[in-house]
Each structure stands twice: as C-alpha cells, then as structure tokens.
Tab-separated table of C-alpha atoms in Angstrom:
chain	number	residue	atom	x	y	z
D	135	MET	CA	34.284	-225.326	81.597
D	136	SER	CA	30.560	-226.126	81.110
D	137	THR	CA	28.806	-228.398	78.639
D	138	MET	CA	25.653	-228.171	76.468
D	139	LYS	CA	22.576	-230.027	77.519
D	140	SER	CA	21.342	-230.068	73.926
D	141	ALA	CA	22.350	-228.934	70.434
D	142	GLN	CA	21.664	-225.230	70.017
D	143	THR	CA	21.889	-222.412	67.479
D	144	VAL	CA	24.205	-219.664	68.703
D	145	TYR	CA	23.038	-216.125	68.125
D	146	TYR	CA	24.839	-212.771	67.746
D	147	GLY	CA	22.805	-211.325	70.675
D	148	PRO	CA	20.370	-212.364	73.373
D	149	SER	CA	17.363	-213.051	71.138
D	150	SER	CA	16.516	-215.611	68.387
D	151	THR	CA	14.369	-213.049	66.532
D	152	THR	CA	16.317	-209.799	66.708
D	153	TYR	CA	19.769	-211.295	66.106
D	154	PRO	CA	20.910	-213.698	63.339
D	155	SER	CA	22.575	-217.061	63.839
D	156	ALA	CA	26.320	-216.984	64.517
D	157	GLY	CA	26.857	-220.752	64.482
D	158	SER	CA	25.874	-223.778	66.466
D	159	VAL	CA	26.969	-226.080	69.307
D	160	SER	CA	26.232	-229.714	69.791
D	161	LYS	CA	24.940	-231.715	72.727
D	162	GLY	CA	27.680	-232.423	75.262
D	163	GLU	CA	30.040	-229.879	73.690
D	164	ALA	CA	32.375	-228.131	76.076
D	165	ILE	CA	31.903	-224.378	76.189
D	166	THR	CA	32.948	-221.506	78.419
D	167	ALA	CA	30.044	-219.543	79.973
D	168	LEU	CA	31.117	-215.880	80.194
D	169	TRP	CA	28.058	-213.945	81.445
D	170	THR	CA	24.313	-214.041	81.554
D	171	GLU	CA	21.724	-211.492	80.289
D	172	SER	CA	18.151	-212.226	81.356
D	173	THR	CA	17.514	-215.787	80.152
D	174	TRP	CA	20.512	-215.872	77.760
D	175	CYS	CA	24.132	-216.761	78.340
D	176	TYR	CA	27.102	-215.413	76.382
D	177	ILE	CA	29.469	-218.315	75.688
D	178	GLU	CA	32.777	-219.053	73.953
D	179	TYR	CA	33.063	-222.191	71.820
D	180	SER	CA	35.337	-223.801	69.273
D	181	VAL	CA	34.741	-223.538	65.505
D	182	THR	CA	34.478	-227.052	64.022
D	183	GLY	CA	37.316	-227.732	61.578
D	184	SER	CA	39.212	-224.642	62.614
D	185	SER	CA	41.582	-223.445	65.305
D	186	ASN	CA	39.470	-220.283	65.783
D	187	LYS	CA	36.913	-219.654	68.512
D	188	LYS	CA	33.611	-217.816	68.506
D	189	ARG	CA	31.441	-216.128	71.082
D	190	GLY	CA	27.638	-215.846	71.051
D	191	TYR	CA	24.434	-216.311	72.946
D	192	VAL	CA	22.418	-219.457	73.785
D	193	PRO	CA	19.528	-219.925	76.308
D	194	THR	CA	20.960	-220.361	79.741
D	195	ASN	CA	18.775	-223.325	80.545
D	196	THR	CA	20.423	-225.324	77.774
D	197	ILE	CA	23.761	-225.318	79.526
D	198	ASN	CA	25.120	-227.576	82.322
D	199	LEU	CA	26.764	-224.718	84.153
D	200	THR	CA	29.797	-225.589	86.276
D	201	GLU	CA	30.920	-221.953	86.851
D	202	SER	CA	29.246	-218.938	88.374
D	203	VAL	CA	28.341	-216.312	85.812
D	204	SER	CA	26.632	-212.944	86.055
D	205	ALA	CA	26.068	-209.827	83.964
D	206	PRO	CA	29.265	-208.030	83.060
D	207	SER	CA	30.051	-204.608	84.486
D	208	SER	CA	29.295	-201.761	82.132
D	209	SER	CA	30.918	-198.338	81.858
D	210	ASN	CA	29.917	-195.403	79.716
D	211	PRO	CA	27.889	-197.245	77.033
D	212	GLY	CA	26.467	-195.318	74.116
D	213	THR	CA	26.752	-194.339	70.467
D	214	ARG	CA	30.142	-194.488	68.844
D	215	TYR	CA	31.462	-194.023	65.319
D	216	ILE	CA	33.944	-196.092	63.310
D	217	GLN	CA	37.100	-194.212	62.641
D	218	LYS	CA	38.600	-196.272	59.863
D	219	VAL	CA	37.887	-199.324	57.681
D	220	CYS	CA	38.343	-202.332	59.925
D	221	SER	CA	36.839	-205.652	61.054
D	222	THR	CA	34.890	-206.912	63.989
D	223	TYR	CA	35.681	-210.285	65.605
D	224	PHE	CA	33.798	-212.952	67.504
D	225	GLY	CA	36.119	-212.442	70.439
D	226	PRO	CA	38.490	-209.799	71.808
D	227	GLY	CA	41.365	-210.159	69.461
D	228	THR	CA	42.637	-210.833	65.930
D	229	SER	CA	44.438	-214.011	66.966
D	230	GLY	CA	42.233	-217.063	67.686
D	231	TYR	CA	38.860	-215.463	66.913
D	232	ALA	CA	37.030	-215.531	63.608
D	233	VAL	CA	36.173	-212.342	61.738
D	234	ALA	CA	32.565	-211.247	62.159
D	235	ASP	CA	32.101	-208.350	59.745
D	236	ALA	CA	33.761	-205.464	57.876
D	237	MET	CA	33.170	-202.052	59.315
D	238	TYR	CA	33.341	-198.771	57.405
D	239	TYR	CA	34.287	-195.243	58.031
D	240	ALA	CA	31.731	-193.105	60.013
D	241	MET	CA	29.498	-196.125	60.606
D	242	GLU	CA	27.375	-195.642	63.686
D	243	VAL	CA	27.521	-198.458	66.351
D	244	LYS	CA	26.451	-198.913	69.970
D	245	TYR	CA	29.252	-199.446	72.553
D	246	MET	CA	27.881	-201.880	75.134
D	247	GLY	CA	30.240	-200.495	77.885
D	248	VAL	CA	32.260	-203.718	78.002
D	249	LYS	CA	35.946	-204.124	77.222
D	250	ASP	CA	38.220	-207.122	77.559
D	251	SER	CA	40.735	-207.391	80.429
D	252	THR	CA	43.421	-205.468	78.489
D	253	ASN	CA	41.051	-202.665	77.535
D	254	GLN	CA	42.114	-203.078	73.890
D	255	TYR	CA	38.900	-204.531	72.509
D	256	ALA	CA	35.355	-203.183	72.954
D	257	PHE	CA	32.056	-205.034	72.724
D	258	ILE	CA	29.611	-203.307	70.303
D	259	GLU	CA	26.218	-203.779	68.758
D	260	TYR	CA	25.553	-202.723	65.185
D	261	SER	CA	23.383	-203.448	62.147
D	262	SER	CA	25.177	-205.051	59.205
D	263	ASN	CA	22.205	-205.002	56.776
D	264	GLY	CA	19.806	-202.369	58.217
D	265	THR	CA	17.568	-205.088	59.811
D	266	ASN	CA	19.228	-207.630	62.049
D	267	LYS	CA	21.516	-206.499	64.817
D	268	LYS	CA	24.858	-208.120	65.716
D	269	ARG	CA	27.234	-207.987	68.710
D	270	ALA	CA	30.949	-208.477	68.263
D	271	TRP	CA	34.390	-207.149	69.355
D	272	ILE	CA	36.345	-204.322	67.809
D	273	TYR	CA	39.700	-202.776	68.417
D	274	ALA	CA	38.809	-199.923	70.803
D	275	ASN	CA	40.953	-197.286	69.122
D	276	ASN	CA	38.767	-197.637	66.070
D	277	LEU	CA	35.818	-196.097	67.978
D	278	ALA	CA	35.136	-192.455	68.778
D	279	ILE	CA	32.312	-190.639	70.532
D	280	GLY	CA	32.070	-187.825	68.090
D	281	ASN	CA	30.947	-188.380	64.432
D	282	PRO	CA	34.064	-188.110	62.303
D	283	ALA	CA	34.217	-185.822	59.353
D	284	PRO	CA	32.226	-187.086	56.348
D	285	PRO	CA	34.163	-188.986	53.738
D	286	PRO	CA	35.982	-186.702	51.284
D	287	THR	CA	34.183	-185.608	48.116
D	288	GLY	CA	35.135	-187.972	45.273
D	289	PHE	CA	38.064	-190.202	46.140
D	290	LYS	CA	41.794	-190.338	46.897
D	291	THR	CA	44.077	-191.596	44.256
D	292	PHE	CA	47.878	-192.034	44.194
D	293	LYS	CA	50.204	-191.361	41.293
D	294	GLU	CA	53.455	-192.958	40.220
D	295	GLY	CA	56.175	-192.101	42.791
D	296	ALA	CA	53.790	-191.776	45.693
D	297	TYR	CA	53.788	-193.827	48.880
D	298	ILE	CA	50.549	-195.309	50.319
D	299	PRO	CA	49.959	-193.285	53.443
D	300	THR	CA	49.229	-194.485	56.994
D	301	GLY	CA	45.621	-195.481	57.502
D	302	TYR	CA	45.190	-196.994	54.129
D	303	PRO	CA	45.600	-200.760	53.311
D	304	LEU	CA	49.168	-201.677	52.261
D	305	ALA	CA	50.402	-198.498	53.846
D	306	GLY	CA	54.055	-197.716	53.116
D	307	ALA	CA	54.033	-199.290	49.656
D	308	TYR	CA	55.635	-197.359	46.796
D	309	VAL	CA	53.588	-196.784	43.706
D	310	SER	CA	55.764	-197.835	40.792
D	311	GLN	CA	52.824	-197.551	38.344
D	312	GLY	CA	49.508	-195.965	39.163
D	313	TRP	CA	45.924	-196.288	38.017
D	314	ASN	CA	45.759	-195.310	34.363
D	315	ASP	CA	46.851	-191.681	34.837
D	316	LYS	CA	49.065	-189.516	32.691
D	317	HIS	CA	52.207	-190.664	34.494
D	318	THR	CA	51.640	-194.439	33.922
D	319	ASN	CA	54.160	-196.361	31.891
D	320	ASN	CA	51.421	-197.750	29.572
D	321	LYS	CA	47.951	-196.321	28.981
D	322	GLY	CA	45.199	-198.669	30.138
D	323	HIS	CA	46.850	-199.918	33.319
D	324	LEU	CA	43.959	-201.293	35.336
D	325	GLY	CA	45.313	-201.158	38.833
D	326	TYR	CA	48.345	-200.184	40.901
D	327	ASP	CA	51.850	-201.676	40.883
D	328	LEU	CA	53.238	-201.531	44.379
D	329	THR	CA	56.725	-202.257	45.669
D	330	GLY	CA	58.590	-202.069	48.929
D	331	ILE	CA	56.249	-204.475	50.763
D	332	THR	CA	56.735	-208.091	51.688
D	333	TYR	CA	53.143	-209.470	51.824
D	334	ALA	CA	49.916	-208.781	49.957
D	335	LYS	CA	47.025	-207.869	52.204
D	336	PRO	CA	43.353	-207.183	51.310
D	337	LEU	CA	41.960	-203.754	50.618
D	338	PHE	CA	38.739	-204.877	52.401
D	339	ALA	CA	37.572	-207.934	54.340
D	340	GLY	CA	35.974	-210.536	52.153
D	341	LYS	CA	36.083	-214.125	50.956
D	342	VAL	CA	38.714	-215.753	48.721
D	343	VAL	CA	36.880	-216.961	45.542
D	344	LYS	CA	39.826	-217.828	43.283
D	345	ILE	CA	43.495	-218.574	43.516
D	346	ASN	CA	46.136	-219.491	40.991
D	347	THR	CA	49.354	-221.183	42.046
D	348	GLU	CA	50.314	-222.546	38.595
D	349	LEU	CA	52.261	-220.685	35.973
D	350	ASN	CA	50.372	-222.097	33.042
D	351	GLU	CA	47.786	-219.481	32.132
D	352	SER	CA	47.842	-217.263	29.065
D	353	SER	CA	47.724	-214.089	31.119
D	354	TRP	CA	50.694	-212.346	32.784
D	355	ASN	CA	49.198	-212.481	36.292
D	356	GLY	CA	51.312	-215.372	37.581
D	357	LYS	CA	50.263	-216.524	41.026
D	358	TYR	CA	47.321	-214.523	42.320
D	359	VAL	CA	44.478	-214.305	44.781
D	360	CYS	CA	40.990	-212.967	43.952
D	361	ILE	CA	38.643	-211.832	46.803
D	362	GLU	CA	34.964	-211.084	46.771
D	363	HIS	CA	33.694	-208.104	48.872
D	364	THR	CA	30.322	-206.517	49.632
D	365	VAL	CA	30.654	-202.973	50.911
D	366	ASN	CA	27.624	-200.640	51.339
D	367	GLY	CA	25.576	-203.145	49.333
D	368	VAL	CA	28.055	-203.127	46.429
D	369	THR	CA	29.649	-206.404	45.418
D	370	PHE	CA	33.020	-206.268	43.768
D	371	TYR	CA	36.299	-208.095	43.496
D	372	THR	CA	39.945	-207.382	44.179
D	373	ALA	CA	42.919	-209.289	42.814
D	374	TYR	CA	46.585	-209.471	43.929
D	375	CYS	CA	48.904	-210.600	41.168
D	376	HIS	CA	52.552	-211.831	40.518
D	377	LEU	CA	52.818	-213.410	44.047
D	378	ALA	CA	55.829	-215.493	44.933
D	379	SER	CA	53.537	-217.640	47.127
D	380	VAL	CA	49.910	-217.981	48.026
D	381	LEU	CA	49.131	-218.317	51.730
D	382	VAL	CA	45.324	-218.597	51.701
D	383	GLU	CA	42.683	-221.092	50.429
D	384	GLU	CA	39.521	-220.614	48.379
D	385	ASN	CA	36.281	-220.042	50.282
D	386	LYS	CA	38.096	-218.728	53.335
D	387	GLU	CA	37.279	-215.414	54.991
D	388	VAL	CA	40.072	-212.829	55.063
D	389	ASN	CA	40.511	-209.405	56.811
D	390	LEU	CA	42.745	-206.406	56.470
D	391	ASP	CA	45.536	-208.155	58.432
D	392	THR	CA	45.561	-211.427	56.460
D	393	ASN	CA	48.722	-212.269	54.523
D	394	LEU	CA	47.435	-213.372	51.178
D	395	GLY	CA	50.830	-214.228	49.769
D	396	LYS	CA	54.397	-213.108	49.460
D	397	VAL	CA	55.018	-210.360	46.914
D	398	GLY	CA	56.989	-211.677	43.956
D	399	ASN	CA	57.527	-211.395	40.206
D	400	THR	CA	55.712	-214.483	38.816
D	401	THR	CA	54.070	-214.483	35.408
D	402	ALA	CA	52.486	-217.126	33.222
D	403	THR	CA	55.761	-218.364	31.897
D	404	GLY	CA	58.020	-217.809	34.871
D	405	SER	CA	59.761	-214.941	36.732
D	406	SER	CA	60.451	-212.280	34.134
D	407	MET	CA	59.560	-208.972	35.732
D	408	GLY	CA	60.604	-206.959	38.739
D	409	THR	CA	59.216	-207.814	42.147
D	410	HIS	CA	55.907	-205.961	42.659
D	411	LEU	CA	52.252	-206.413	43.555
D	412	HIS	CA	49.568	-205.644	40.940
D	413	VAL	CA	46.354	-204.719	42.769
D	414	CYS	CA	43.099	-204.224	40.850
D	415	VAL	CA	39.387	-203.762	41.605
D	416	PHE	CA	36.573	-204.718	39.264
D	417	THR	CA	32.921	-205.596	39.029
D	418	GLY	CA	31.098	-207.981	36.706
D	419	GLY	CA	32.067	-211.278	38.277
D	420	MET	CA	35.060	-213.187	39.553
D	421	ALA	CA	37.700	-213.801	36.879
D	422	SER	CA	41.341	-213.899	36.154
D	423	PRO	CA	42.152	-210.187	36.200
D	424	SER	CA	43.568	-208.154	33.328
D	425	GLY	CA	46.623	-205.939	33.767
D	426	TYR	CA	45.888	-203.723	30.804
D	427	CYS	CA	42.925	-202.951	28.592
D	428	SER	CA	43.829	-203.373	24.967
D	429	ASP	CA	42.212	-203.840	21.544
D	430	LEU	CA	42.350	-206.892	19.314
D	431	SER	CA	45.747	-205.873	17.921
D	432	GLY	CA	47.264	-205.843	21.411
D	433	LEU	CA	47.510	-202.033	21.598
D	434	PHE	CA	46.971	-200.403	24.912
D	435	HIS	CA	43.920	-198.271	25.564
D	436	PRO	CA	44.454	-195.131	23.486
D	437	LYS	CA	43.723	-192.688	26.324
D	438	THR	CA	44.139	-192.379	30.022
D	439	CYS	CA	41.204	-191.737	32.399
D	440	GLU	CA	42.202	-188.095	32.537
D	441	GLU	CA	42.214	-187.745	28.807
D	442	VAL	CA	38.787	-189.236	28.225
D	443	SER	CA	37.040	-186.897	30.793
D	444	THR	CA	37.585	-183.263	31.405
D	445	SER	CA	36.650	-183.914	35.006
D	446	PHE	CA	38.227	-187.053	36.297
D	447	ILE	CA	35.305	-188.091	38.588
D	448	SER	CA	32.309	-186.166	37.236
D	449	GLU	CA	31.703	-188.521	34.303
D	450	ALA	CA	31.322	-192.237	34.557
D	451	LYS	CA	33.220	-192.829	31.276
D	452	GLY	CA	36.264	-191.257	32.832
D	453	TYR	CA	36.360	-193.624	35.745
D	454	TYR	CA	36.069	-197.202	34.626
D	455	TYR	CA	36.805	-199.378	31.598
D	456	GLY	CA	34.128	-201.809	30.335
D	457	PRO	CA	31.938	-203.549	29.203
D	458	ASP	CA	32.294	-202.921	25.381
D	459	ILE	CA	34.159	-206.114	24.509
D	460	ASN	CA	34.376	-205.124	20.837
D	461	LYS	CA	36.369	-202.028	21.668
D	462	TYR	CA	38.245	-203.239	24.772
D	463	PRO	CA	38.138	-207.044	24.664
D	464	ARG	CA	40.620	-207.703	27.471
D	465	CYS	CA	38.249	-205.965	29.868
D	466	GLY	CA	35.579	-208.563	28.993
D	467	SER	CA	32.308	-207.875	30.835
D	468	ARG	CA	34.100	-206.378	33.789
D	469	CYS	CA	34.499	-202.705	34.794
D	470	PHE	CA	37.733	-201.698	36.505
D	471	TYR	CA	38.050	-198.986	39.119
D	472	ASP	CA	40.840	-197.105	40.843
D	473	PRO	CA	41.606	-199.333	43.891
D	474	TYR	CA	42.223	-196.494	46.276
D	475	GLY	CA	39.279	-194.544	44.915
D	476	VAL	CA	37.135	-197.437	46.059
D	477	VAL	CA	38.927	-197.652	49.484
D	478	SER	CA	38.639	-193.979	50.285
D	479	SER	CA	34.959	-193.808	49.310
D	480	ASN	CA	33.915	-197.138	50.849
D	481	ALA	CA	32.840	-198.350	47.332
D	482	LYS	CA	30.562	-195.350	46.794
D	483	VAL	CA	32.387	-194.620	43.498
D	484	ILE	CA	31.359	-198.108	42.219
D	485	GLU	CA	27.834	-197.435	43.263
D	486	LYS	CA	27.811	-194.082	41.508
D	487	TYR	CA	29.743	-194.907	38.346
D	488	HIS	CA	28.796	-198.434	37.497
D	489	PRO	CA	27.105	-198.556	34.175
C-alpha cells in the first residue's frame, strides 16, 4: 500500500489532456499502485462515501511508492467490437467497482492486451463522446475480433404471450401485455407488462432521477423508479412501475445488473392488480409515467400503432404517442416508444422518429 504525496486528479488514461478526469485522491490517501506507463502510474483507490473502488492514472512522482511496480505484460492487443449492450467498470469486476460507461452493440474499442488474473475482464480504451478517450474494464466475453453483424433494420418488438429472449434485458420475462399492438388488452398501452421475474432491472445503464415509495399519487403506477439514459447522443427515460419495494436511491448510477426493486402489484391506492412490472420508455423530460394514453373522457387511445400506420416503423406517427396534449392529455409533453424497439436499435428509433 502506497500513499499520495499531494492531492491529485485521477485520469482515465496516462495523460491529463487526452483523457478526462475519473476522480481525485487527497494528500496522504492510501492507494494501491498497480503499474507504471512512462511517467504515469495506474492506481486503485477508494471512492469517498461509497464502498466501491476505482482505478485510474496519476503522475508517478506524486506517489510515495512502497511497492515495486512496472508495466503490465500485454498479449494480442488490437481492435475489438462490443457484442452486446453492457457496461464498463473502473476495475475488473461488477462487485466492488463503480460503473464507468454504457457500451453499445458493434461499438469499436481497443483491447490493451491486459486481462485480470482470472482472465474474465479485459482492459480496453474507447471514446465515449468522439473526443476524449477512456480506459476501463469490460467482461471479456463481450468483446470479439470481428465486427459483428450490423444492427437489424428497424427494431425488435415482442407481443403478448412472448418471452423476452436471452441477450435482452429482463430476459425470461413473460409478456402479459405488449406495446400498443393489436393483441394488447387496452389500446394505448404505453409499455410492456412483464411477469415471471423477481426483480426489475434497467434496460440501459443510467442514473436514477426519480423514485416513488408512497402510495398517495393520483396515477396507478404505485412504487416506481425512473432512470435517465443517454445512448448514441439521445437522452431518454425509462420507468419501472408497480414495484413491491424500491432498492435504489435518486442520483445513483445503475447498470444492467442493478436490482431496482422487487416486482409487485402496488398502485396509488394499494395492491389491487396482479403482480407484474410495467416498463416504459419516453422522451420529453423526467416525470411520473403514464400507463395508457387517453382523452379527457378517460377513453383509451382509439387506435393501436399498427392501425394508425400501414407500415409500423416507416412513419413516425405510427411509432410514438405525443405531444398533442389536447388530443392525448395523459401523454403530456412526452413521447412514448416501444421499450424493446429502443433496446434493439440502441435508441436509433428515438433519434429517427422523435418529432
């Protein structure tokens, strides 16, 4: 264990200009020096106010080194491609290390040729915004040398009676009511109702921006969690409703493995519906989500998505509901999208069909 000679900014890579800040360490703070690269040292340090740890780079001459460190051995570095939607971490594992970024299907990264001692996690470099580079750890099985097939044209959606397949968030869940298709129980259903799962988990990595644990609202959402995401430059929100319990806090980062809460049957006035998870995706700002889009008299939307567009994804009006509050007031100023259409296209359908 070494200590810091002075307070320092920690960077995602061995440069203060090419790589953004990943945190900071204070004078006298205990850190672990892992390896050196030129005049920089890769360290592990504790995150203040959290049980998590991070790894990053500081100048070597700012450390009171008590251990011998050298450059890590490297094997077969080079370009790799992300095979599925996943997260990177500040260290080699999902337990004990903070989430660094969300990664998307077919994203190009650079494998640095370094893995952890178990060979389960790989050290990669990537650009999260097209300018700055970052280095972080990723589950090695999510990388491939060859570029995967391009994302499918359009999107993947699931109807009532389907099961969410392996490789998608909330895999194994049964669709008891789908995104406003011709099979749905009520026209205007603005999400998925999922059963057969114990915990709600995010569709994408993001930040919790709103939770409700009280059953005193005028909506039928009960206990719920709302998360903000930015994917491919598109900012949107997902909500997870009717929870039996909420297991996260506002302003906390979450990833695909985070248990947001236990699936339940809560509503505004108590438990009065079958156990299920209502999942919805929308743009236009964080809010208490709507389950259905109805008019002033409380009637459900008169047509399904398939009925208002001859081609389900070729016309924007056939994909989302919003923002005409005179016609569909429960939608407010938000536009709702098929959750698994957004997942399977990495939010490209929002980018394409947002008004």
